[in-house]
Amino acid sequence: MQNRRLSERGYRRADLAKATGCNLETIRYYEKVGMMPDPPRTAAGYRIYDKSHVSRLRFIMRGRDLGFTIEEIRGLLDLVDGGTQTCAEVKERTERHLASVRAKIADLRRIERALATTSSLCSGEDVPECPILDALAA
Amino acid sequence: MQNRRLSERGYRRADLAKATGCNLETIRYYEKVGMMPDPPRTAAGYRIYDKSHVSRLRFIMRGRDLGFTIEEIRGLLDLVDGGTQTCAEVKERTERHLASVRAKIADLRRIERALATTSSLCSGEDVPECPILDALAA
DNA sequence: GTAAGGTCTGTAGCAACTACAGACTCAAGG
DNA sequence: CCTTGAGTCTGTAGTTGCTACAGACCTTAC
């Protein structure tokens, strides 16, 4: 194909981006902040990635999708990298995060009800009393 | 107490921060971006707040907690501020926000399910192999 | 061999804060 | 009356987690 020699050796940055769906520049950012390892380079300085980079980047992105902060993901990666991870630790972190997600859902449901009520009140001619303020300010 | 004359008139910035849990500087930021009104000032230029500012700031913070952007909160505040809008406009904005709330709930439910699933895979034992990490890497 | 396109670096921008620095104000104690 | 210490004022710079250049360099296809 267009870059046979390189693709025999591994992925270029754009290949990694495509393989993971990650933004091109974000890969460099993750490297800068130490979440992705400094990859080997070609003689000309081009980064060369392999399958392991694809997995790691997917791991990071999946964590972000699940609403983990960078620091939380770093923590999870440390467990992986350390090789000393215990199931108990990871489970504990996950459940803590699960609890906060459930709290957010509960809050949003309250807002949803308030908005739905407002909307139904809005069918008349007059501007209604707004229960949103009460719901949010409570 | 130490500033009786002022506290008879209202809250100072630090009082408002304490009453709402908002960061001191963030109050000024919200004022700068037009989410909080320019408050009255003492002769020396000190901001003076009252109960209405407490409610409004709580409203903003709650919205932020729930993941609304500044622009969305601005929209909600417009609803609350009311005044010049017709009922149709209010209803339209309300339903738009309702849709975004429901989308957020759906997102969080998806995250919740993923977290609950990964958590349930985990034995909680002190073994180095963790199915949650495997699931994230998958 | 040259043009198109990928990669490199550093840096600047974004949202939404958060934290100074340096000047000013104010109430209380001596 | 003066000092002291805490609170406030302004503008600006730093933070997080990206994202998007600019300008130079490298590779590949034709």
Coordinates of N, CA and C in Angstrom, one line a residue, chain A residues 6-54:
Chain A
L6 N 6.6 1.0 6.5 CA 6.3 1.4 7.9 C 5.2 0.5 8.4
S7 N 4.2 0.1 7.6 CA 3.1 -0.7 8.2 C 3.6 -2.1 8.5
E8 N 4.7 -2.5 7.9 CA 5.3 -3.8 8.3 C 5.8 -3.7 9.8
R9 N 6.3 -2.5 10.1 CA 6.8 -2.3 11.4 C 5.8 -1.9 12.4
G10 N 4.7 -1.2 12.0 CA 3.7 -0.9 13.0 C 2.8 0.3 12.4
Y11 N 2.1 0.9 13.4 CA 1.2 2.0 13.0 C 1.9 3.3 13.1
R12 N 1.5 4.2 12.3 CA 1.9 5.6 12.5 C 0.8 6.2 13.3
R13 N 1.0 7.5 13.6 CA 0.0 8.2 14.5 C -1.4 8.2 14.0
A14 N -1.5 8.5 12.7 CA -2.8 8.5 12.1 C -3.5 7.2 12.1
D15 N -2.7 6.1 11.9 CA -3.2 4.8 11.9 C -3.8 4.4 13.3
L16 N -3.0 4.8 14.3 CA -3.5 4.6 15.7 C -4.8 5.4 16.0
A17 N -4.8 6.6 15.5 CA -6.0 7.4 15.6 C -7.2 6.7 15.0
K18 N -7.0 6.2 13.8 CA -8.1 5.6 13.0 C -8.5 4.3 13.7
A19 N -7.5 3.5 14.2 CA -7.8 2.2 14.8 C -8.6 2.4 16.1
T20 N -8.5 3.5 16.8 CA -9.1 3.7 18.1 C -10.2 4.7 18.1
G21 N -10.2 5.6 17.0 CA -11.2 6.6 17.0 C -10.8 7.8 17.8
C22 N -9.6 7.8 18.2 CA -9.0 8.9 19.0 C -8.6 10.1 18.1
N23 N -8.8 11.3 18.6 CA -8.3 12.4 17.8 C -6.7 12.3 17.7
L24 N -6.2 12.7 16.5 CA -4.8 12.7 16.2 C -3.9 13.4 17.3
E25 N -4.3 14.6 17.6 CA -3.5 15.4 18.5 C -3.6 14.9 20.0
T26 N -4.7 14.3 20.3 CA -5.0 13.8 21.6 C -4.0 12.7 22.0
I27 N -3.6 11.9 21.0 CA -2.6 10.9 21.2 C -1.3 11.5 21.7
R28 N -0.9 12.6 21.0 CA 0.3 13.3 21.5 C 0.2 13.8 22.9
Y29 N -1.0 14.3 23.1 CA -1.3 14.9 24.5 C -1.2 13.8 25.5
Y30 N -1.7 12.6 25.3 CA -1.7 11.5 26.3 C -0.2 11.1 26.5
E31 N 0.6 11.2 25.4 CA 2.0 10.9 25.6 C 2.7 11.9 26.5
K32 N 2.3 13.2 26.2 CA 2.9 14.3 27.0 C 2.6 14.2 28.5
V33 N 1.4 13.8 28.8 CA 1.0 13.7 30.2 C 1.3 12.3 30.8
G34 N 2.0 11.5 30.0 CA 2.5 10.2 30.6 C 1.5 9.1 30.7
M35 N 0.4 9.2 30.0 CA -0.6 8.1 30.0 C -0.3 7.1 28.9
M36 N 0.3 7.6 27.8 CA 0.8 6.7 26.8 C 2.3 6.7 26.9
P37 N 3.0 5.6 26.6 CA 4.4 5.5 26.7 C 5.0 6.3 25.5
D38 N 6.3 6.8 25.7 CA 7.0 7.3 24.5 C 7.2 6.2 23.6
P39 N 6.7 6.2 22.4 CA 6.9 5.1 21.5 C 8.2 5.1 20.8
P40 N 8.7 4.0 20.2 CA 9.9 4.0 19.4 C 9.7 4.9 18.2
R41 N 10.8 5.4 17.6 CA 10.7 6.3 16.5 C 11.5 5.7 15.3
T42 N 11.1 6.1 14.1 CA 11.9 5.8 12.9 C 13.1 6.7 13.0
A43 N 14.1 6.5 12.0 CA 15.3 7.3 12.0 C 14.9 8.8 11.8
A44 N 13.8 9.0 11.1 CA 13.4 10.4 10.9 C 12.6 11.0 12.0
G45 N 12.3 10.2 13.0 CA 11.6 10.7 14.2 C 10.1 10.4 14.2
Y46 N 9.6 9.7 13.3 CA 8.2 9.3 13.3 C 7.9 8.3 14.4
R47 N 6.8 8.5 15.1 CA 6.4 7.5 16.1 C 5.9 6.2 15.5
I48 N 6.3 5.1 16.1 CA 5.9 3.8 15.6 C 5.1 3.1 16.7
Y49 N 3.8 2.8 16.4 CA 3.0 2.1 17.4 C 2.8 0.7 17.0
D50 N 2.3 -0.1 18.0 CA 2.0 -1.5 17.7 C 0.6 -1.8 18.4
K51 N 0.3 -3.1 18.4 CA -1.0 -3.5 19.0 C -1.1 -3.1 20.5
S52 N -0.1 -3.1 21.2 CA -0.1 -2.8 22.6 C -0.6 -1.4 22.8
H53 N -0.1 -0.5 21.9 CA -0.6 0.9 22.0 C -2.0 1.1 21.7
V54 N -2.5 0.2 20.8 CA -3.9 0.3 20.4 C -4.7 -0.1 21.7

